[in-house]
CSV table of C-alpha atoms (C1' of nucleotides) in Angstrom, one decimal:
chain,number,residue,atom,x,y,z
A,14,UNK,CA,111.7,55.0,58.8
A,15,UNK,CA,112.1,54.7,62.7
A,16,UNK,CA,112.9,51.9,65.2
A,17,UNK,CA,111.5,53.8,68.1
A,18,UNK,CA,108.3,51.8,68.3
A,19,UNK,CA,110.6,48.4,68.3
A,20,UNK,CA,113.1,50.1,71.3
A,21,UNK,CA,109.6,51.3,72.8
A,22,UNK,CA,108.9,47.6,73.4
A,23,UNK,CA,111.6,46.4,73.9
A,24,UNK,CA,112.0,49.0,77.1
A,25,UNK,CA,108.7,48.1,78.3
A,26,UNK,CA,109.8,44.6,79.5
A,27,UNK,CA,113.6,45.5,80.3
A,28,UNK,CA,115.9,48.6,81.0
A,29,UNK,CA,118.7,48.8,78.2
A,30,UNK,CA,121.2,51.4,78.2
A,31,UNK,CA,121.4,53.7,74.9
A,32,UNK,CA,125.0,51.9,73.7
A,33,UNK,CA,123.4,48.3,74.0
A,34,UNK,CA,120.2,49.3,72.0
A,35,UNK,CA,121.8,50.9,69.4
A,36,UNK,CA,124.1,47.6,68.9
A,37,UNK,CA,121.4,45.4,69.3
A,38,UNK,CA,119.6,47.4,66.7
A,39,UNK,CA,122.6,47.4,64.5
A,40,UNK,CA,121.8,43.6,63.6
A,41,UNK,CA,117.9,44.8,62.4
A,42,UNK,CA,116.8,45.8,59.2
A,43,UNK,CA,113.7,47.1,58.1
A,44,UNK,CA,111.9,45.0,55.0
A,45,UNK,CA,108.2,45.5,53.6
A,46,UNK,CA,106.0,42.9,52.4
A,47,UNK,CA,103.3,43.7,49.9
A,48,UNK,CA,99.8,41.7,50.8
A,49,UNK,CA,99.8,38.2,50.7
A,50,UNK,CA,103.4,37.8,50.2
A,51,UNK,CA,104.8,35.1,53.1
A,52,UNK,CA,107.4,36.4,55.7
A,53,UNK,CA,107.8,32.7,56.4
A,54,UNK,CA,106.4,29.4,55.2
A,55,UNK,CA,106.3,26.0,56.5
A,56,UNK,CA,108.5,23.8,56.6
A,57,UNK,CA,111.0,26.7,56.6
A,58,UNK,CA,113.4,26.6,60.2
A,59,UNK,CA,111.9,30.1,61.4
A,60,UNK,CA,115.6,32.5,61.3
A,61,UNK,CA,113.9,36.1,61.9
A,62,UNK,CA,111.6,37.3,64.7
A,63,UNK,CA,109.6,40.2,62.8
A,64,UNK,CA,108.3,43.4,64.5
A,65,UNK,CA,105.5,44.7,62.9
A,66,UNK,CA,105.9,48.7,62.3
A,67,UNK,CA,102.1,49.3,60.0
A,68,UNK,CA,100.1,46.3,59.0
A,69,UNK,CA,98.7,42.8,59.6
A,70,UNK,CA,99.8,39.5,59.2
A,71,UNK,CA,98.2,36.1,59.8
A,72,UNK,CA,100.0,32.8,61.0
A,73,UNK,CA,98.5,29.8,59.7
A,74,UNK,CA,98.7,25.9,58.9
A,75,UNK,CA,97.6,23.7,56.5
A,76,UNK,CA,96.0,20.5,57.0
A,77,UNK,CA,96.6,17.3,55.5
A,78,UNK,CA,93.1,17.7,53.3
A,79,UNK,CA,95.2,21.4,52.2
A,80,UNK,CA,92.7,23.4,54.2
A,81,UNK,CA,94.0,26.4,55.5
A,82,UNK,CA,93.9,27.4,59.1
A,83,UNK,CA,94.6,30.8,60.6
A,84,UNK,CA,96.0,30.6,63.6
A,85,UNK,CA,96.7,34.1,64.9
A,86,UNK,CA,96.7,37.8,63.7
A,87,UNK,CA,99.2,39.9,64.2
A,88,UNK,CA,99.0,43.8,64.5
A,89,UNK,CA,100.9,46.7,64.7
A,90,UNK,CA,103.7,46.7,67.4
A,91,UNK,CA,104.1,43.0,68.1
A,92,UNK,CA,106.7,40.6,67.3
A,93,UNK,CA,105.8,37.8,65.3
A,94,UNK,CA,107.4,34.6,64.1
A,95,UNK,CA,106.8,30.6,64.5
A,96,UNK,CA,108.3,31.0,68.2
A,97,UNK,CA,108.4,27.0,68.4
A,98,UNK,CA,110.2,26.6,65.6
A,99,UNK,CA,112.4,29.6,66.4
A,100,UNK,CA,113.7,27.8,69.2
A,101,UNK,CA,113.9,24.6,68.7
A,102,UNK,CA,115.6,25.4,65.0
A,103,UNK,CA,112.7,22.6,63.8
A,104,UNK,CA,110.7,23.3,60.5
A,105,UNK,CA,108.1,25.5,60.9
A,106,UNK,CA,104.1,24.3,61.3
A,107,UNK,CA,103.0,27.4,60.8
A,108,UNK,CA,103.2,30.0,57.7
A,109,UNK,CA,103.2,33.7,58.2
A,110,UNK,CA,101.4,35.8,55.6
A,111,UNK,CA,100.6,39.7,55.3
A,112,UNK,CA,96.6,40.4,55.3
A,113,UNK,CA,98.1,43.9,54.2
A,114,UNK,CA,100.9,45.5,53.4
A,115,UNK,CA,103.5,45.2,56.0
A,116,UNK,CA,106.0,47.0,57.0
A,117,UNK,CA,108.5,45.1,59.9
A,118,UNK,CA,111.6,45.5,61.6
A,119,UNK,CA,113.7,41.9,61.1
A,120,UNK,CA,115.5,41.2,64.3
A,121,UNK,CA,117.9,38.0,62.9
A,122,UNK,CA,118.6,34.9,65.0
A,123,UNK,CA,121.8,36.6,65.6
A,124,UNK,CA,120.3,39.7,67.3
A,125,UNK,CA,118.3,37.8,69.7
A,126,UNK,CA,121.6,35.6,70.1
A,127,UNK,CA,123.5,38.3,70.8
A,128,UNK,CA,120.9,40.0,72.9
A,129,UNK,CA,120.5,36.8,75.5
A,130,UNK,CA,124.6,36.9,75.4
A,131,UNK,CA,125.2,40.5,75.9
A,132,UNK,CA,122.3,42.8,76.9
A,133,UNK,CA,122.7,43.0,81.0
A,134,UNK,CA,118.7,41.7,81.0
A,135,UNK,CA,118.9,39.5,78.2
A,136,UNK,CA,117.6,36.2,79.3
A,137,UNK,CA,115.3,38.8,81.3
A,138,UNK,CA,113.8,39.6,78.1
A,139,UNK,CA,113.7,36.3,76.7
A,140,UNK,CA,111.5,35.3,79.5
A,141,UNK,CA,109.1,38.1,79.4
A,142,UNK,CA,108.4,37.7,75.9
A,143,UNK,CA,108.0,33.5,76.7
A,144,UNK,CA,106.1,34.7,79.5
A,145,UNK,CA,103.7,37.0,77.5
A,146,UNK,CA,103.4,34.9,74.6
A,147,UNK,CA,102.2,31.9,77.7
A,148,UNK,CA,99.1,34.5,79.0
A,149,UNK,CA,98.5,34.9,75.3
A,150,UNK,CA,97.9,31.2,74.9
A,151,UNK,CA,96.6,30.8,78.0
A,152,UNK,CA,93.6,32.9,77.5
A,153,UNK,CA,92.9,31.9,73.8
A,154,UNK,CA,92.8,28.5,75.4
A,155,UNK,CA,90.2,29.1,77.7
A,156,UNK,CA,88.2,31.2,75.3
A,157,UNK,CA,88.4,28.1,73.3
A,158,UNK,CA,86.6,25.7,76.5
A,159,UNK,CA,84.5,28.8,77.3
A,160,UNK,CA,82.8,30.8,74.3
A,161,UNK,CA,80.5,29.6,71.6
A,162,UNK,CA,81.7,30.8,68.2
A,163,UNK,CA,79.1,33.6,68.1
A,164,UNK,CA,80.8,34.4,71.7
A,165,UNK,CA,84.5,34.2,69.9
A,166,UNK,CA,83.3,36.5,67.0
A,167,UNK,CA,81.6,39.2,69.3
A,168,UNK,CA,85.1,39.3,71.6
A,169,UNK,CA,86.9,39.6,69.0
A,170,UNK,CA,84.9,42.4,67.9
A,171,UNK,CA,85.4,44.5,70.6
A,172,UNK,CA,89.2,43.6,70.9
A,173,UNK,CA,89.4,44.8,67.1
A,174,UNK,CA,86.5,46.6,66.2
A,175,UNK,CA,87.7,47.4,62.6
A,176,UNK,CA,88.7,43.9,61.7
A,177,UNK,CA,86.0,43.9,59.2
A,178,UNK,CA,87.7,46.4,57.4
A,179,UNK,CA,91.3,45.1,57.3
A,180,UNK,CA,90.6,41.2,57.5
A,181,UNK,CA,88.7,39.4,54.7
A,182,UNK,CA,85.6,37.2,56.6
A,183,UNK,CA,86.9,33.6,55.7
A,184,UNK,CA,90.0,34.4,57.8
A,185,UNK,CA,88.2,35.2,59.9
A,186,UNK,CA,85.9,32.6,60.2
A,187,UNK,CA,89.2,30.6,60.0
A,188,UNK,CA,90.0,32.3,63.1
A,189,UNK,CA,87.6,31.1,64.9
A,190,UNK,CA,86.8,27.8,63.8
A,191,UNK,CA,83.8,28.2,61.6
A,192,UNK,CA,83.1,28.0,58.0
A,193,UNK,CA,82.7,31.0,56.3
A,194,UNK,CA,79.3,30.4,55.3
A,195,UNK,CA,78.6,29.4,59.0
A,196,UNK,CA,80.1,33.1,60.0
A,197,UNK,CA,78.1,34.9,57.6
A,198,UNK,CA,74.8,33.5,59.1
A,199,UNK,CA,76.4,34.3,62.7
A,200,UNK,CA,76.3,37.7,61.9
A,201,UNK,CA,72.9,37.9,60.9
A,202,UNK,CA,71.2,36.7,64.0
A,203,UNK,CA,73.4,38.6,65.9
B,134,UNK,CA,110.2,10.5,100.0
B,135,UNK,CA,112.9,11.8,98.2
B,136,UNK,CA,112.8,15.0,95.8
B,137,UNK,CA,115.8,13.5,93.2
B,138,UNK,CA,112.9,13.8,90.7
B,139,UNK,CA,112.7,17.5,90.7
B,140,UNK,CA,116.5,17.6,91.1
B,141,UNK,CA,116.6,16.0,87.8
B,142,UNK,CA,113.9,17.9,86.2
B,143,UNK,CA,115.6,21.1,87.0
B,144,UNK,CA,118.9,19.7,86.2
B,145,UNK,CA,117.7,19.0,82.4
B,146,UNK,CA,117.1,22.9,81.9
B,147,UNK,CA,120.1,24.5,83.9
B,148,UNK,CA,123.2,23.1,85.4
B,149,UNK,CA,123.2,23.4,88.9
B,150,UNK,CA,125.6,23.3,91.6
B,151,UNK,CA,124.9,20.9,95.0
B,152,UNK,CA,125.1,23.8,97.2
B,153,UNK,CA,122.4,25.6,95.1
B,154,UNK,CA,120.0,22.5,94.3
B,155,UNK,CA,120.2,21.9,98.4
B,156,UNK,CA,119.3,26.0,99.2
B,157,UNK,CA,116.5,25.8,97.0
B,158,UNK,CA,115.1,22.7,98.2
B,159,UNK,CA,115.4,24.1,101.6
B,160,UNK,CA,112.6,26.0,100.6
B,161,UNK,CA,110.3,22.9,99.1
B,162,UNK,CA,108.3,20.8,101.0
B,163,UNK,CA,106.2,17.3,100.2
B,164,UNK,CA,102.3,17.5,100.4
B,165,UNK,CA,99.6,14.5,99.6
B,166,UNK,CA,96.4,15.4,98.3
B,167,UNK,CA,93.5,13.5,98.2
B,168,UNK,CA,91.0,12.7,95.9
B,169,UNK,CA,89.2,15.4,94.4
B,170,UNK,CA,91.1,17.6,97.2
B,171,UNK,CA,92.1,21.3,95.3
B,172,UNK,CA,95.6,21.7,95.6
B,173,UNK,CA,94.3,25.7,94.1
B,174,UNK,CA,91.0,27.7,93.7
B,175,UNK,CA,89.9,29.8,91.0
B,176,UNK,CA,89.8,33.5,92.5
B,177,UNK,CA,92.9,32.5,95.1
B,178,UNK,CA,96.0,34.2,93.8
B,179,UNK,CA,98.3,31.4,93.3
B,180,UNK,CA,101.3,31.3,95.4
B,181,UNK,CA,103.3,27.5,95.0
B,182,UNK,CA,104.0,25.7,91.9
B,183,UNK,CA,103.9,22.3,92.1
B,184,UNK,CA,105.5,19.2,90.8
B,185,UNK,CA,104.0,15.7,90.5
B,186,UNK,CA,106.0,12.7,91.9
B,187,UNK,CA,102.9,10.7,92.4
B,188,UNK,CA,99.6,10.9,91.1
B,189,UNK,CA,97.1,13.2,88.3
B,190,UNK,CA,95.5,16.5,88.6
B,191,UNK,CA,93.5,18.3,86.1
B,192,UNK,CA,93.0,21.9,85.8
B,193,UNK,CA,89.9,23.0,85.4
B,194,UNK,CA,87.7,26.7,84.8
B,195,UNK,CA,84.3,27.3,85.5
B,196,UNK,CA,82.0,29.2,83.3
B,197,UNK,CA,79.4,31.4,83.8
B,198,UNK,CA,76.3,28.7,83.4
B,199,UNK,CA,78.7,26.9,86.5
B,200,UNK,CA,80.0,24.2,83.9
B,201,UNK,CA,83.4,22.6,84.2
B,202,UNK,CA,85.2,22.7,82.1
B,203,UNK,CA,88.7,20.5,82.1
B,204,UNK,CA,91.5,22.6,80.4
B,205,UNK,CA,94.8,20.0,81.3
B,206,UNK,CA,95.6,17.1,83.1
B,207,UNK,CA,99.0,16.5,85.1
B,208,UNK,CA,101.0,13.5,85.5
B,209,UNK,CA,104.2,12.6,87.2
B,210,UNK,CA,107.4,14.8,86.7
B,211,UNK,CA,105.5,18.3,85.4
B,212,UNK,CA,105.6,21.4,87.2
B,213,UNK,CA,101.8,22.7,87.5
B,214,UNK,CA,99.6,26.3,89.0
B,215,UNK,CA,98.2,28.5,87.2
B,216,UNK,CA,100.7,30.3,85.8
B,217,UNK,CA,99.4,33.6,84.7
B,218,UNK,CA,98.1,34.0,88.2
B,219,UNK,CA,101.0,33.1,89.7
B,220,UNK,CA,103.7,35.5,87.4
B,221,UNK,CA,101.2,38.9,87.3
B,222,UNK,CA,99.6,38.2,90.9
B,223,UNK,CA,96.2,38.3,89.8
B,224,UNK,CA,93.6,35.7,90.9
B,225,UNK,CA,93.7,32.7,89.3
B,226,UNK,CA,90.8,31.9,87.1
B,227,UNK,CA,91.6,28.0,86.8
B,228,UNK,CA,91.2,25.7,90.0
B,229,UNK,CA,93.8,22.4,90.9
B,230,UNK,CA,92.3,19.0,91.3
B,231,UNK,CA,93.7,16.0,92.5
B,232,UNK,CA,92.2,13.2,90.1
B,233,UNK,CA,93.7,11.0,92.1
B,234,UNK,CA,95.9,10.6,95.6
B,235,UNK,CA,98.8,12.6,94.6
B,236,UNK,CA,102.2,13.2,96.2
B,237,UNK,CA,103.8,16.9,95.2
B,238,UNK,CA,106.5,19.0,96.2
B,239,UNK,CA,105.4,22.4,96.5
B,240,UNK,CA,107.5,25.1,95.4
B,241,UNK,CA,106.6,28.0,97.3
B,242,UNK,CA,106.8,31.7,95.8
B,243,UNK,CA,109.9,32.8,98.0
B,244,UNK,CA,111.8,29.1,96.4
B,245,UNK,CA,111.1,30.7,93.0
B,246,UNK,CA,112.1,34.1,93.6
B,247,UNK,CA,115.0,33.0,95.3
B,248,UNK,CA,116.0,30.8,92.6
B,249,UNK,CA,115.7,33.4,90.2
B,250,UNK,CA,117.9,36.2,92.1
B,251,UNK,CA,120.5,33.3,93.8
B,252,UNK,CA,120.5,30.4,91.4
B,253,UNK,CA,123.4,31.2,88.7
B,254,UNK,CA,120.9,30.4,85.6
B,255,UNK,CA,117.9,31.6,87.6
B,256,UNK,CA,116.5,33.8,84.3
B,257,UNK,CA,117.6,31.4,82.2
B,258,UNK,CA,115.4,28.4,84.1
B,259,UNK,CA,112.6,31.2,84.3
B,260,UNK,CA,112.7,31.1,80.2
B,261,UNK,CA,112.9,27.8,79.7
B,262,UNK,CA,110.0,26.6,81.4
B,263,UNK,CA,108.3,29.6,80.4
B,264,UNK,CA,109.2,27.9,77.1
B,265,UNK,CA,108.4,24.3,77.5
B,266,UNK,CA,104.8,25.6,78.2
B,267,UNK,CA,104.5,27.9,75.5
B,268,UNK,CA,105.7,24.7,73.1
B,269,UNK,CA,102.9,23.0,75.2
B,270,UNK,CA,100.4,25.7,74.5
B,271,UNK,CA,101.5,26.2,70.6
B,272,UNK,CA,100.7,22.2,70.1
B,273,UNK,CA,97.5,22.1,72.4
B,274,UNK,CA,96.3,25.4,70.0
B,275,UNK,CA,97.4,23.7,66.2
B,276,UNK,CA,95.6,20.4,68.0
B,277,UNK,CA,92.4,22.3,68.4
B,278,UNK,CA,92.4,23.4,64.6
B,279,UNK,CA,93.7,20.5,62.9
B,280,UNK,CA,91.5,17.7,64.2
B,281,UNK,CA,87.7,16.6,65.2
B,282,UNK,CA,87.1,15.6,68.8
B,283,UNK,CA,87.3,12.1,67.7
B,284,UNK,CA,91.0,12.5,66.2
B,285,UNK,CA,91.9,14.2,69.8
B,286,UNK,CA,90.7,11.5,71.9
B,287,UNK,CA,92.5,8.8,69.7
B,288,UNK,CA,95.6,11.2,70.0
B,289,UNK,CA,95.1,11.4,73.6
B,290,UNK,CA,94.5,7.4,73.7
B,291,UNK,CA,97.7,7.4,72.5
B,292,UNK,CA,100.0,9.5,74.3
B,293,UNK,CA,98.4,8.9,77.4
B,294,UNK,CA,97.5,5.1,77.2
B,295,UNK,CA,95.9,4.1,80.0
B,296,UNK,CA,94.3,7.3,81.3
B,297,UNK,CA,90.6,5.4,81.1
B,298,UNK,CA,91.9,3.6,84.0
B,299,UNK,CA,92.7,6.5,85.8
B,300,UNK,CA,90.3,9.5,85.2
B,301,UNK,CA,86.6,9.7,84.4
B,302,UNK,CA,85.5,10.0,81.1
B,303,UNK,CA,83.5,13.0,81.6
B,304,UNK,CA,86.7,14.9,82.4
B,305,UNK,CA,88.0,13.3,79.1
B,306,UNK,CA,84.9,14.2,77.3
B,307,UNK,CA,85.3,18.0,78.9
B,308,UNK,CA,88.3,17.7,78.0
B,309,UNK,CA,88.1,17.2,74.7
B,310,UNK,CA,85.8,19.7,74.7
B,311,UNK,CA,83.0,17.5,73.4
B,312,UNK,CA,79.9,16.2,75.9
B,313,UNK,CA,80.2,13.0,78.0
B,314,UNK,CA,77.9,11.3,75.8
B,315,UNK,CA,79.0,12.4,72.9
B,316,UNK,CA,81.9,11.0,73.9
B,317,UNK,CA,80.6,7.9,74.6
B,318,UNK,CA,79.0,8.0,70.8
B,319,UNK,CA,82.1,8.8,69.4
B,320,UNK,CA,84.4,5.4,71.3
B,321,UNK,CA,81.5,3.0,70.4
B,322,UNK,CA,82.2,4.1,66.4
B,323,UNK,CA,85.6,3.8,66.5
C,90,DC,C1',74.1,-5.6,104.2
C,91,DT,C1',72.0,-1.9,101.7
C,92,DG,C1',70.6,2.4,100.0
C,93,DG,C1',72.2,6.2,97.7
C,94,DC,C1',75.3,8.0,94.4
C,95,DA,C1',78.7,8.4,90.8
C,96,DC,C1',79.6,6.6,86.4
C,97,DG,C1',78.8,5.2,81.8
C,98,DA,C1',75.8,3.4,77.8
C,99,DT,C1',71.9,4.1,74.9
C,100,DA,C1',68.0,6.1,72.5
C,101,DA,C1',65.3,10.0,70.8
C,102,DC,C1',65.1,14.4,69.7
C,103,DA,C1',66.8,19.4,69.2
C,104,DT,C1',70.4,22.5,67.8
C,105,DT,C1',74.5,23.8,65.8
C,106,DT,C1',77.6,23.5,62.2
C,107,DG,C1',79.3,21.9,57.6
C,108,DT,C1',78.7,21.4,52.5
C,109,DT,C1',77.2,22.4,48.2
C,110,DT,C1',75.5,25.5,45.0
C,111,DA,C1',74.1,29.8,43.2
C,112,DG,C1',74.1,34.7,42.6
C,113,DA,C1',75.3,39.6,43.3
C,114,DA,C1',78.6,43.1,44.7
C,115,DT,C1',83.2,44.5,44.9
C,116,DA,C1',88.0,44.6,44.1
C,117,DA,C1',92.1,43.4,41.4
C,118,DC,C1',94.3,43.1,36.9
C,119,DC,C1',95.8,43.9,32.2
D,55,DG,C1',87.4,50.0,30.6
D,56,DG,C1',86.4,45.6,30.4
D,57,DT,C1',87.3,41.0,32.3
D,58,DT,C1',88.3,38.0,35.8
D,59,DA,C1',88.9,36.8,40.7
D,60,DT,C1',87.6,37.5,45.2
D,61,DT,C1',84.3,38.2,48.6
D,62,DC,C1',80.0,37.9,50.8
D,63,DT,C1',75.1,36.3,51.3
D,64,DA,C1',71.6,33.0,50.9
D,65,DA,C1',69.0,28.6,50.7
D,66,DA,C1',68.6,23.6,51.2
D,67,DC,C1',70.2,19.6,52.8
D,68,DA,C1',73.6,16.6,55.4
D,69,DA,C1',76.5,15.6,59.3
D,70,DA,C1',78.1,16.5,63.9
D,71,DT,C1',77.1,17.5,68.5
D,72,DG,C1',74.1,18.8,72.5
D,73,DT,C1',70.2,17.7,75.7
D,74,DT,C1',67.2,15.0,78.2
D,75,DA,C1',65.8,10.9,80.0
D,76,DT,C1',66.3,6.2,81.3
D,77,DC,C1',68.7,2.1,82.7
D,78,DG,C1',72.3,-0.9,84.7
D,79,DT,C1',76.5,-1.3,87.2
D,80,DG,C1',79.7,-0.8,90.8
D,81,DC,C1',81.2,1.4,94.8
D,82,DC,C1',81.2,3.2,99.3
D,83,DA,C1',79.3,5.1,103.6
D,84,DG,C1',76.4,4.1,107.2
DNA sequence: CTGGCACGATAACATTTGTTTAGAATAACC
DNA sequence: GGTTATTCTAAACAAATGTTATCGTGCCAG
């Protein structure tokens, strides 16, 4: 396998030269999760930030009534982990699942410590991917004040038209805050 | 007025020399606003943070029936702008209200960027309140999932005691994402 | 002082969404 | 290959929330 996609990214936010990539990447370690299996759980103090090479994962939380929530989807080429609890070394709220099998690159607290240390743009990077992950949330905020759930489901649609074929409905529904059963009659006045 | 609150704001992220806190400030400057006055406009690219030493604002969108819709509220000692319009340039699609008279120091675009070429732990304060807002955003997101309106106004009753005494329900109620009567419904059941 | 206006409460009704249950198609498993 | 889960749809009913209209209060500008 190949960690080009994972320096790919990494170069779109900073300039690294060839010697501090290949260290960096010298920490990182590819791993494979099969579907359903959890790259993390709640509860869990989040240790690895995962890049996803091929596949899908979901972050989610449980209620106190055990309900399930889904919180994001991941795809290919994005990092993924319980950022929060990443950072603050608190236990994680959220669990993160594969919808399929996954293959990642595991970049270790120790990689990222290392990076902010000793890559030239390390706390450069650190605050582009803060910065990125803020627009993220900032925009599913205000979709959130914004669009009905029919609105949501039709978005997300077009953002990832073949959802449908990768994501079973109830996470989705999940997703957007609906019951399934609500979903299913969304989609057939739509 | 004296800016020793945003002095000690900045000082809890990064350490600071004097000769640096006082270059930066050099750049800062105290503003009032007024009730209901906008201290930003949706569509304006957003060119000063601010932070609170006296009063609230809210930010708020509006949608494409012309709705408001409240998205935060800002008390004393936070930074607030629209962020996303204020990092990539881009208009800003939230608006600034003063809720109340409110005293700020504005931060101008050319304090930020020099802070984050000059100031010794420039990036490093970029991350961290790049950070602090993403934590923010994480909690406002899981909030949305995990509990009914009613839940979020009694958390919001709670964390923020006596905001009935300072803002108007409807921006509660928008805030919470529920109608202004349904809000009122919803406090007489409680 | 006073007329308008913003604000909030309430009631009645409409719409949206949740819940429960059932059934059929499909996929996973041994 | 057959059995068992999983997934989706559907219908009927319940609960939550939106909408409209009305009323009373307090506030503030003139």
């Amino acid at each position: 396998m190949n960690k080009e996609p994972l320096i790919g990214a990494m170069r779109q936010m900073i300039t690294m030269f060839d010697q501090e990539a290949e260290k960096f990447l010298s920490f990182c370690y590819f791993k494979t999760f099969h579907q359903k299996e959890f790259l993390g759980r709640q509860g869990e103090v989040c240790q690895d930030i995962f890049f996803i090479i091929k596949g899908i994962t979901r972050s989610l939380i449980v209620d106190t009534a055990g309900e399930e929530h889904t919180i994001h989807f991941s795809l290919e080429n994005q990092f993924i982990c319980d950022y929060t609890s990443f950072m603050l070394q608190t236990p994680a709220t959220n669990s993160l699942q594969a919808v399929e099998e996954t293959e990642v690159v595991v970049l270790p607290r120790k990689a990222i410590e290392w990076g902010y240390a000793n890559l030239q743009q390390g706390d450069k990077l650190g605050r582009l991917i803060a910065e990125y992950y803020f627009i993220y949330f900032d925009i599913r905020l205000k979709n959130q004040y914004l669009f009905t759930p029919a609105q949501r489901y039709e978005n997300l649609s077009k953002v990832f038209p073949n959802i449908h074929n990768r994501v079973p409905q109830h996470m989705i529904a999940s997703y957007l805050g609906v019951s399934p059963v609500h979903l299913s009659r969304l989609k057939k006045s739509l």
